[in-house]
């Protein structure tokens, strides 16, 4: 129990780059490599066994069964053929294997005999100089984790969500790794949720920027409602974020509350902390969605108000022009006997009447805010 207070420090993302303590690990799959395995190691008493960097999964499992400990195998986007041998060696269920190979799964937790299959959606914030109607805000990936009594198999899809730094930090804390595969599962869950927290903070900044732009005074010559495209794009990205966070709530509750033979009781306590952080992020994402709805409605309302103001101005000028049009139309008729038709001062009087009427109407419309 003495090493448990250091659990959070061990699995939290460090601000500095960790120095690899063991050779033989790469973060992503080399396209020219013949295998999807990016790392395969055996851990005994929390330490990486010497000479395990070049082991195959079958050799690693043989060592575990012979000398104890557990194997941690990391893969990046394996094909069915590449994963078939590993699935047979560790006795993985065909349904879970199919999900791990084809990806595009929603976050979940499933139990197959003596194996837990967990799916996490990783979220990466895409940096952008300016948010536009086509900006990509978040990028998603997937991490699948098979957890057994003496093995952990992680399958990663996508260019983001590397577990390299996580593995190095765990290797620097042998007391934690000595807790077995469940410690690795907790560390992965905590690593993913910490990523959610960082992305939520960055998305909050984008929402604040859009909100300020919507309620700020428009620049001269610019029309209201021009931010609708940016708001809608940001709302779509938040929806993608929500799809990663919401389904994971139930699996984290199960891991933190329901006793499981494959999860160490001491480690299970710390799943509660992960579940609490996840619930907080979920509340933030729901708030983002509601706030963006309000901002979009306010933006559309402003556009409607601007259109109404334009229509009022057009109507006002049409009313002013209607007066000279009516008077000129009457005196433009081809009748001989019309009032003041042959009067010397008839033309100046008509022009004065037109000017006076237009001035009076214009002044009245300005007083009522139509012009």
Tab-separated table of C-alpha atoms in Angstrom:
chain	number	residue	atom	x	y	z
A	1	UNK	CA	0.000	0.000	0.000
A	2	UNK	CA	2.957	2.363	0.475
A	3	UNK	CA	3.415	2.968	-3.233
A	4	UNK	CA	-0.234	3.751	-3.975
A	5	UNK	CA	-0.045	7.474	-3.117
A	6	UNK	CA	2.413	7.795	-5.962
A	7	UNK	CA	0.050	6.196	-8.454
A	8	UNK	CA	-1.347	9.451	-9.790
A	9	UNK	CA	2.091	10.942	-10.275
A	10	UNK	CA	3.200	7.847	-12.146
A	11	UNK	CA	0.425	7.866	-14.721
A	12	UNK	CA	-0.093	11.597	-15.198
A	13	UNK	CA	1.354	12.998	-18.441
A	14	UNK	CA	4.647	14.710	-17.680
A	15	UNK	CA	5.474	18.121	-19.058
A	16	UNK	CA	8.958	17.032	-19.925
A	17	UNK	CA	9.855	14.293	-22.387
A	18	UNK	CA	10.654	11.059	-20.601
A	19	UNK	CA	13.977	9.421	-21.333
A	20	UNK	CA	13.533	5.823	-22.490
A	21	UNK	CA	14.818	3.463	-19.839
A	22	UNK	CA	14.755	0.429	-22.105
A	23	UNK	CA	15.587	0.120	-25.810
A	24	UNK	CA	13.522	-1.486	-28.496
A	25	UNK	CA	10.286	0.538	-28.444
A	26	UNK	CA	8.830	2.641	-31.239
A	27	UNK	CA	5.652	4.711	-31.003
A	28	UNK	CA	4.198	3.944	-34.427
A	29	UNK	CA	4.307	1.194	-36.902
A	30	UNK	CA	6.927	1.382	-39.603
A	31	UNK	CA	5.090	0.995	-42.937
A	32	UNK	CA	7.992	-1.070	-44.281
A	33	UNK	CA	7.962	-3.443	-41.306
A	34	UNK	CA	6.542	-6.939	-41.700
A	35	UNK	CA	4.833	-6.895	-38.299
A	36	UNK	CA	2.351	-4.601	-36.569
A	37	UNK	CA	4.033	-5.243	-33.198
A	38	UNK	CA	5.738	-2.057	-32.001
A	39	UNK	CA	6.792	-3.441	-28.628
A	40	UNK	CA	6.734	-6.751	-26.801
A	41	UNK	CA	8.069	-7.020	-23.278
A	42	UNK	CA	7.902	-9.240	-20.208
A	43	UNK	CA	7.647	-7.656	-16.762
A	44	UNK	CA	8.544	-9.413	-13.522
A	45	UNK	CA	8.227	-7.723	-10.155
A	46	UNK	CA	7.493	-4.472	-11.969
A	47	UNK	CA	10.660	-4.495	-14.049
A	48	UNK	CA	11.179	-5.146	-17.698
A	49	UNK	CA	12.991	-8.451	-18.160
A	50	UNK	CA	16.366	-8.187	-19.829
A	51	UNK	CA	16.487	-9.421	-23.400
A	52	UNK	CA	12.732	-9.046	-23.948
A	53	UNK	CA	12.957	-6.274	-26.526
A	54	UNK	CA	13.247	-8.681	-29.465
A	55	UNK	CA	10.792	-11.338	-28.286
A	56	UNK	CA	7.843	-12.414	-30.364
A	57	UNK	CA	4.441	-12.529	-28.625
A	58	UNK	CA	4.599	-16.333	-28.524
A	59	UNK	CA	8.074	-16.288	-26.944
A	60	UNK	CA	6.980	-13.623	-24.455
A	61	UNK	CA	4.008	-15.706	-23.352
A	62	UNK	CA	6.197	-18.788	-23.023
A	63	UNK	CA	8.558	-16.885	-20.715
A	64	UNK	CA	5.650	-15.648	-18.620
A	65	UNK	CA	4.263	-19.151	-18.149
A	66	UNK	CA	7.708	-20.426	-17.311
A	67	UNK	CA	8.974	-17.718	-14.960
A	68	UNK	CA	5.914	-15.643	-14.017
A	69	UNK	CA	5.183	-11.945	-14.481
A	70	UNK	CA	3.108	-10.627	-17.355
A	71	UNK	CA	3.585	-9.696	-20.997
A	72	UNK	CA	2.693	-6.331	-22.504
A	73	UNK	CA	2.379	-6.338	-26.278
A	74	UNK	CA	1.729	-3.162	-28.229
A	75	UNK	CA	0.414	-3.176	-31.792
A	76	UNK	CA	-0.417	-0.454	-34.297
A	77	UNK	CA	-3.163	-1.084	-36.869
A	78	UNK	CA	-2.648	-4.840	-37.297
A	79	UNK	CA	-4.242	-6.761	-40.143
A	80	UNK	CA	-6.314	-9.901	-39.617
A	81	UNK	CA	-3.405	-12.106	-40.642
A	82	UNK	CA	-0.960	-10.311	-38.327
A	83	UNK	CA	-3.328	-10.524	-35.359
A	84	UNK	CA	-4.456	-14.100	-35.932
A	85	UNK	CA	-1.350	-15.648	-34.369
A	86	UNK	CA	-1.497	-13.385	-31.313
A	87	UNK	CA	-5.207	-14.124	-30.863
A	88	UNK	CA	-4.518	-17.856	-30.971
A	89	UNK	CA	-1.564	-17.600	-28.553
A	90	UNK	CA	-3.530	-15.704	-25.918
A	91	UNK	CA	-6.922	-17.293	-26.563
A	92	UNK	CA	-8.723	-14.077	-27.465
A	93	UNK	CA	-12.400	-14.206	-28.339
A	94	UNK	CA	-13.154	-13.909	-32.106
A	95	UNK	CA	-15.673	-11.092	-31.597
A	96	UNK	CA	-13.162	-9.003	-29.675
A	97	UNK	CA	-10.477	-9.779	-32.256
A	98	UNK	CA	-12.767	-8.594	-35.047
A	99	UNK	CA	-13.431	-5.330	-33.219
A	100	UNK	CA	-9.725	-4.790	-32.557
A	101	UNK	CA	-8.739	-5.333	-36.182
A	102	UNK	CA	-11.482	-3.330	-37.894
A	103	UNK	CA	-11.662	-0.502	-35.315
A	104	UNK	CA	-14.329	2.239	-35.509
A	105	UNK	CA	-15.858	0.961	-32.287
A	106	UNK	CA	-17.619	2.958	-29.604
A	107	UNK	CA	-15.976	2.989	-26.144
A	108	UNK	CA	-16.990	-0.108	-24.190
A	109	UNK	CA	-15.984	-2.771	-21.685
A	110	UNK	CA	-16.642	-6.453	-22.393
A	111	UNK	CA	-15.634	-9.600	-20.578
A	112	UNK	CA	-14.788	-12.797	-22.421
A	113	UNK	CA	-13.984	-15.625	-20.001
A	114	UNK	CA	-10.716	-14.550	-18.316
A	115	UNK	CA	-10.121	-11.518	-20.543
A	116	UNK	CA	-11.360	-7.948	-20.344
A	117	UNK	CA	-11.709	-6.112	-23.650
A	118	UNK	CA	-11.770	-2.328	-23.319
A	119	UNK	CA	-12.143	0.222	-26.111
A	120	UNK	CA	-11.033	3.831	-25.642
A	121	UNK	CA	-11.465	6.725	-28.049
A	122	UNK	CA	-8.440	9.000	-28.023
A	123	UNK	CA	-8.901	12.701	-28.762
A	124	UNK	CA	-6.242	15.052	-30.119
A	125	UNK	CA	-6.714	18.812	-30.455
A	126	UNK	CA	-5.736	20.081	-33.904
A	127	UNK	CA	-3.924	23.388	-33.646
A	128	UNK	CA	-5.129	26.112	-36.029
A	129	UNK	CA	-4.162	29.747	-36.502
A	130	UNK	CA	-7.783	30.773	-37.034
A	131	UNK	CA	-11.049	28.927	-36.628
A	132	UNK	CA	-12.897	28.765	-39.952
A	133	UNK	CA	-15.994	27.034	-41.274
A	134	UNK	CA	-13.814	24.109	-42.403
A	135	UNK	CA	-11.317	23.899	-39.531
A	136	UNK	CA	-10.692	20.496	-38.000
A	137	UNK	CA	-10.741	20.976	-34.235
A	138	UNK	CA	-10.429	17.437	-32.855
A	139	UNK	CA	-8.924	14.272	-34.306
A	140	UNK	CA	-9.920	10.879	-32.957
A	141	UNK	CA	-8.132	7.569	-32.673
A	142	UNK	CA	-8.717	4.305	-30.838
A	143	UNK	CA	-6.922	2.205	-28.261
A	144	UNK	CA	-8.152	-1.326	-27.596
A	145	UNK	CA	-6.874	-3.142	-24.539
A	146	UNK	CA	-7.024	-6.889	-23.877
A	147	UNK	CA	-6.354	-7.518	-20.193
A	148	UNK	CA	-5.770	-11.050	-18.936
A	149	UNK	CA	-4.311	-12.613	-15.788
A	150	UNK	CA	-0.777	-12.488	-17.171
A	151	UNK	CA	-0.873	-10.314	-20.283
A	152	UNK	CA	-1.885	-6.921	-21.679
A	153	UNK	CA	-2.347	-6.397	-25.407
A	154	UNK	CA	-2.878	-2.854	-26.662
A	155	UNK	CA	-4.034	-2.231	-30.220
A	156	UNK	CA	-3.863	1.337	-31.442
A	157	UNK	CA	-5.550	2.835	-34.506
A	158	UNK	CA	-4.893	6.290	-35.890
A	159	UNK	CA	-1.891	8.582	-35.835
A	160	UNK	CA	-2.623	9.932	-32.374
A	161	UNK	CA	-2.793	8.415	-28.900
A	162	UNK	CA	0.727	6.983	-28.694
A	163	UNK	CA	1.407	5.007	-25.505
A	164	UNK	CA	5.162	5.397	-25.725
A	165	UNK	CA	5.560	7.973	-22.951
A	166	UNK	CA	3.073	6.081	-20.779
A	167	UNK	CA	5.076	2.858	-21.025
A	168	UNK	CA	8.274	4.670	-20.142
A	169	UNK	CA	6.712	6.290	-17.077
A	170	UNK	CA	5.351	2.968	-15.898
A	171	UNK	CA	8.747	1.339	-16.356
A	172	UNK	CA	10.189	4.038	-14.130
A	173	UNK	CA	7.784	2.964	-11.351
A	174	UNK	CA	8.325	-0.770	-10.760
A	175	UNK	CA	6.163	-0.745	-7.627
A	176	UNK	CA	3.181	0.210	-9.734
A	177	UNK	CA	3.910	-2.266	-12.515
A	178	UNK	CA	4.221	-4.994	-9.899
A	179	UNK	CA	0.450	-4.743	-9.488
A	180	UNK	CA	0.109	-6.473	-12.854
A	181	UNK	CA	-2.027	-5.960	-15.978
A	182	UNK	CA	-4.751	-4.036	-14.123
A	183	UNK	CA	-2.211	-1.288	-13.323
A	184	UNK	CA	-1.520	-0.944	-17.048
A	185	UNK	CA	-5.251	-0.807	-17.808
A	186	UNK	CA	-5.767	1.928	-15.224
A	187	UNK	CA	-2.806	3.899	-16.550
A	188	UNK	CA	-4.173	3.750	-20.096
A	189	UNK	CA	-7.635	4.861	-18.937
A	190	UNK	CA	-6.142	7.720	-16.938
A	191	UNK	CA	-3.909	8.702	-19.849
A	192	UNK	CA	-6.888	8.849	-22.229
A	193	UNK	CA	-9.072	10.840	-19.819
A	194	UNK	CA	-6.252	13.293	-19.119
A	195	UNK	CA	-6.154	13.853	-22.873
A	196	UNK	CA	-9.872	14.645	-22.768
A	197	UNK	CA	-9.275	17.275	-20.083
A	198	UNK	CA	-6.584	19.004	-22.160
A	199	UNK	CA	-8.751	18.981	-25.301
A	200	UNK	CA	-11.755	20.331	-23.366
A	201	UNK	CA	-9.689	23.316	-22.221
A	202	UNK	CA	-8.574	24.051	-25.797
A	203	UNK	CA	-12.117	23.725	-27.172
A	204	UNK	CA	-13.322	26.097	-24.448
A	205	UNK	CA	-10.933	28.725	-25.822
A	206	UNK	CA	-12.372	28.275	-29.336
A	207	UNK	CA	-15.922	28.616	-28.036
A	208	UNK	CA	-14.994	31.774	-26.115
A	209	UNK	CA	-13.476	33.216	-29.287
A	210	UNK	CA	-16.601	32.505	-31.328
A	211	UNK	CA	-18.877	33.839	-28.593
A	212	UNK	CA	-16.918	37.091	-28.410
A	213	UNK	CA	-17.060	37.474	-32.191
A	214	UNK	CA	-20.824	36.952	-32.271
A	215	UNK	CA	-21.629	39.542	-29.610
A	216	UNK	CA	-18.974	42.067	-30.616
A	217	UNK	CA	-19.943	45.118	-32.662
A	218	UNK	CA	-19.671	44.248	-36.382
A	219	UNK	CA	-16.975	45.921	-38.433
A	220	UNK	CA	-18.080	48.657	-40.792
A	221	UNK	CA	-19.423	47.146	-43.981
A	222	UNK	CA	-19.695	43.609	-42.557
A	223	UNK	CA	-23.026	41.865	-42.103
A	224	UNK	CA	-24.332	40.129	-39.012
A	225	UNK	CA	-24.600	36.342	-39.088
A	226	UNK	CA	-21.260	35.667	-40.780
A	227	UNK	CA	-20.091	33.370	-37.958
A	228	UNK	CA	-22.786	30.718	-38.495
A	229	UNK	CA	-20.441	28.487	-40.487
A	230	UNK	CA	-17.750	28.574	-37.800
A	231	UNK	CA	-20.266	27.867	-35.056
A	232	UNK	CA	-21.759	24.921	-36.927
A	233	UNK	CA	-18.332	23.435	-37.644
A	234	UNK	CA	-17.339	23.777	-33.999
A	235	UNK	CA	-20.609	22.140	-32.978
A	236	UNK	CA	-19.825	19.158	-35.223
A	237	UNK	CA	-16.388	18.793	-33.653
A	238	UNK	CA	-17.904	18.943	-30.166
A	239	UNK	CA	-20.319	16.203	-31.203
A	240	UNK	CA	-17.331	14.058	-32.205
A	241	UNK	CA	-15.817	14.760	-28.802
A	242	UNK	CA	-19.082	13.785	-27.120
A	243	UNK	CA	-19.150	10.435	-28.947
A	244	UNK	CA	-15.786	9.595	-27.406
A	245	UNK	CA	-16.627	10.667	-23.851
A	246	UNK	CA	-20.249	9.672	-23.208
A	247	UNK	CA	-20.081	5.905	-23.931
A	248	UNK	CA	-17.019	5.558	-21.677
A	249	UNK	CA	-18.926	6.593	-18.541
A	250	UNK	CA	-20.498	3.187	-17.942
A	251	UNK	CA	-17.272	1.152	-18.422
A	252	UNK	CA	-15.439	3.405	-15.945
A	253	UNK	CA	-18.256	3.010	-13.423
A	254	UNK	CA	-18.034	-0.775	-13.749
A	255	UNK	CA	-14.257	-0.788	-13.320
A	256	UNK	CA	-14.482	1.468	-10.267
A	257	UNK	CA	-17.482	-0.104	-8.504
A	258	UNK	CA	-17.892	-3.755	-9.453
A	259	UNK	CA	-15.340	-6.208	-8.023
A	260	UNK	CA	-13.479	-8.008	-10.814
A	261	UNK	CA	-11.077	-10.876	-10.515
A	262	UNK	CA	-8.795	-9.382	-13.169
A	263	UNK	CA	-8.558	-5.993	-11.438
A	264	UNK	CA	-6.431	-5.610	-8.323
A	265	UNK	CA	-8.550	-4.173	-5.452
A	266	UNK	CA	-5.900	-1.542	-4.711
A	267	UNK	CA	-5.907	-0.437	-8.349
A	268	UNK	CA	-9.701	-0.476	-8.554
A	269	UNK	CA	-9.905	2.331	-6.016
A	270	UNK	CA	-8.089	4.605	-8.434
A	271	UNK	CA	-10.524	3.901	-11.228
A	272	UNK	CA	-12.963	6.006	-9.185
A	273	UNK	CA	-10.730	9.001	-9.716
A	274	UNK	CA	-10.668	8.342	-13.470
A	275	UNK	CA	-14.469	7.987	-13.489
A	276	UNK	CA	-14.805	11.267	-11.608
A	277	UNK	CA	-12.576	13.125	-14.063
A	278	UNK	CA	-14.446	11.568	-16.972
A	279	UNK	CA	-17.798	12.680	-15.512
A	280	UNK	CA	-16.443	16.206	-15.210
A	281	UNK	CA	-15.328	16.228	-18.850
A	282	UNK	CA	-18.703	14.821	-19.885
A	283	UNK	CA	-20.468	17.689	-18.122
A	284	UNK	CA	-18.169	20.138	-19.910
A	285	UNK	CA	-18.902	18.626	-23.315
A	286	UNK	CA	-22.658	18.704	-22.681
A	287	UNK	CA	-22.267	22.342	-21.635
A	288	UNK	CA	-20.298	23.069	-24.826
A	289	UNK	CA	-23.102	21.636	-26.935
A	290	UNK	CA	-25.789	23.666	-25.163
A	291	UNK	CA	-23.708	26.838	-25.256
A	292	UNK	CA	-23.050	26.456	-28.983
A	293	UNK	CA	-26.794	26.006	-29.547
A	294	UNK	CA	-27.421	29.288	-27.741
A	295	UNK	CA	-24.627	31.064	-29.637
A	296	UNK	CA	-25.958	29.782	-32.967
A	297	UNK	CA	-29.488	30.925	-32.122
A	298	UNK	CA	-28.179	34.341	-31.062
A	299	UNK	CA	-26.185	34.600	-34.286
A	300	UNK	CA	-29.207	33.746	-36.411
A	301	UNK	CA	-31.354	36.176	-34.412
A	302	UNK	CA	-28.828	38.936	-35.062
A	303	UNK	CA	-28.900	38.138	-38.772
A	304	UNK	CA	-32.704	38.311	-38.732
A	305	UNK	CA	-32.639	41.645	-36.910
A	306	UNK	CA	-30.143	43.007	-39.432
A	307	UNK	CA	-32.365	41.913	-42.304
A	308	UNK	CA	-35.380	43.534	-40.654
A	309	UNK	CA	-33.434	46.775	-40.260
A	310	UNK	CA	-32.505	46.687	-43.941
A	311	UNK	CA	-36.120	46.056	-44.922
A	312	UNK	CA	-37.281	48.980	-42.766
A	313	UNK	CA	-34.795	51.294	-44.484
A	314	UNK	CA	-35.868	50.108	-47.909
A	315	UNK	CA	-39.535	50.551	-46.972
A	316	UNK	CA	-38.861	54.042	-45.604
A	317	UNK	CA	-37.181	55.232	-48.780
A	318	UNK	CA	-39.953	53.657	-50.840
A	319	UNK	CA	-42.504	55.654	-48.797
A	320	UNK	CA	-40.574	58.876	-49.402
A	321	UNK	CA	-40.303	58.244	-53.134
A	322	UNK	CA	-44.009	57.398	-53.332
A	323	UNK	CA	-45.008	61.057	-52.639
A	324	UNK	CA	-43.336	62.694	-55.692
A	325	UNK	CA	-44.320	59.685	-57.770
A	326	UNK	CA	-47.996	60.160	-56.875
A	327	UNK	CA	-47.995	63.938	-57.429
A	328	UNK	CA	-46.081	63.735	-60.704
A	329	UNK	CA	-48.319	60.904	-61.805
A	330	UNK	CA	-51.448	62.987	-61.239
A	331	UNK	CA	-50.110	66.037	-63.085
A	332	UNK	CA	-48.763	63.850	-65.827
A	333	UNK	CA	-52.275	62.899	-66.948
A	334	UNK	CA	-53.455	64.327	-70.276
A	335	UNK	CA	-56.400	66.378	-69.050
A	336	UNK	CA	-56.892	69.970	-70.099
A	337	UNK	CA	-58.958	71.194	-67.174
A	338	UNK	CA	-56.818	70.488	-64.078
A	339	UNK	CA	-56.384	72.712	-61.005
A	340	UNK	CA	-53.548	75.217	-61.318
A	341	UNK	CA	-52.488	73.703	-64.655
A	342	UNK	CA	-52.027	77.057	-66.374
A	343	UNK	CA	-51.132	79.032	-63.279
A	344	UNK	CA	-47.802	80.842	-63.451
A	345	UNK	CA	-46.677	79.654	-60.041
A	346	UNK	CA	-48.112	76.123	-60.341
A	347	UNK	CA	-44.779	74.394	-61.033
A	348	UNK	CA	-42.869	76.001	-58.114
A	349	UNK	CA	-45.803	75.231	-55.839
A	350	UNK	CA	-45.829	71.552	-56.819
A	351	UNK	CA	-42.053	71.228	-56.339
A	352	UNK	CA	-42.307	72.890	-52.939
A	353	UNK	CA	-45.142	70.554	-51.955
A	354	UNK	CA	-43.061	67.551	-53.016
A	355	UNK	CA	-39.990	68.743	-51.111
A	356	UNK	CA	-41.979	69.589	-48.007
A	357	UNK	CA	-43.825	66.278	-47.989
A	358	UNK	CA	-40.598	64.277	-48.459
A	359	UNK	CA	-38.854	66.241	-45.705
A	360	UNK	CA	-41.758	65.695	-43.291
A	361	UNK	CA	-41.924	61.946	-43.975
A	362	UNK	CA	-38.131	61.580	-43.700
A	363	UNK	CA	-38.084	63.419	-40.375
A	364	UNK	CA	-40.925	61.295	-38.984
A	365	UNK	CA	-39.229	58.053	-40.037
A	366	UNK	CA	-35.928	59.096	-38.457
A	367	UNK	CA	-37.725	60.000	-35.239
A	368	UNK	CA	-39.114	56.458	-35.054
A	369	UNK	CA	-35.764	54.830	-35.834
A	370	UNK	CA	-36.541	53.592	-39.322
A	371	UNK	CA	-33.766	55.608	-40.935
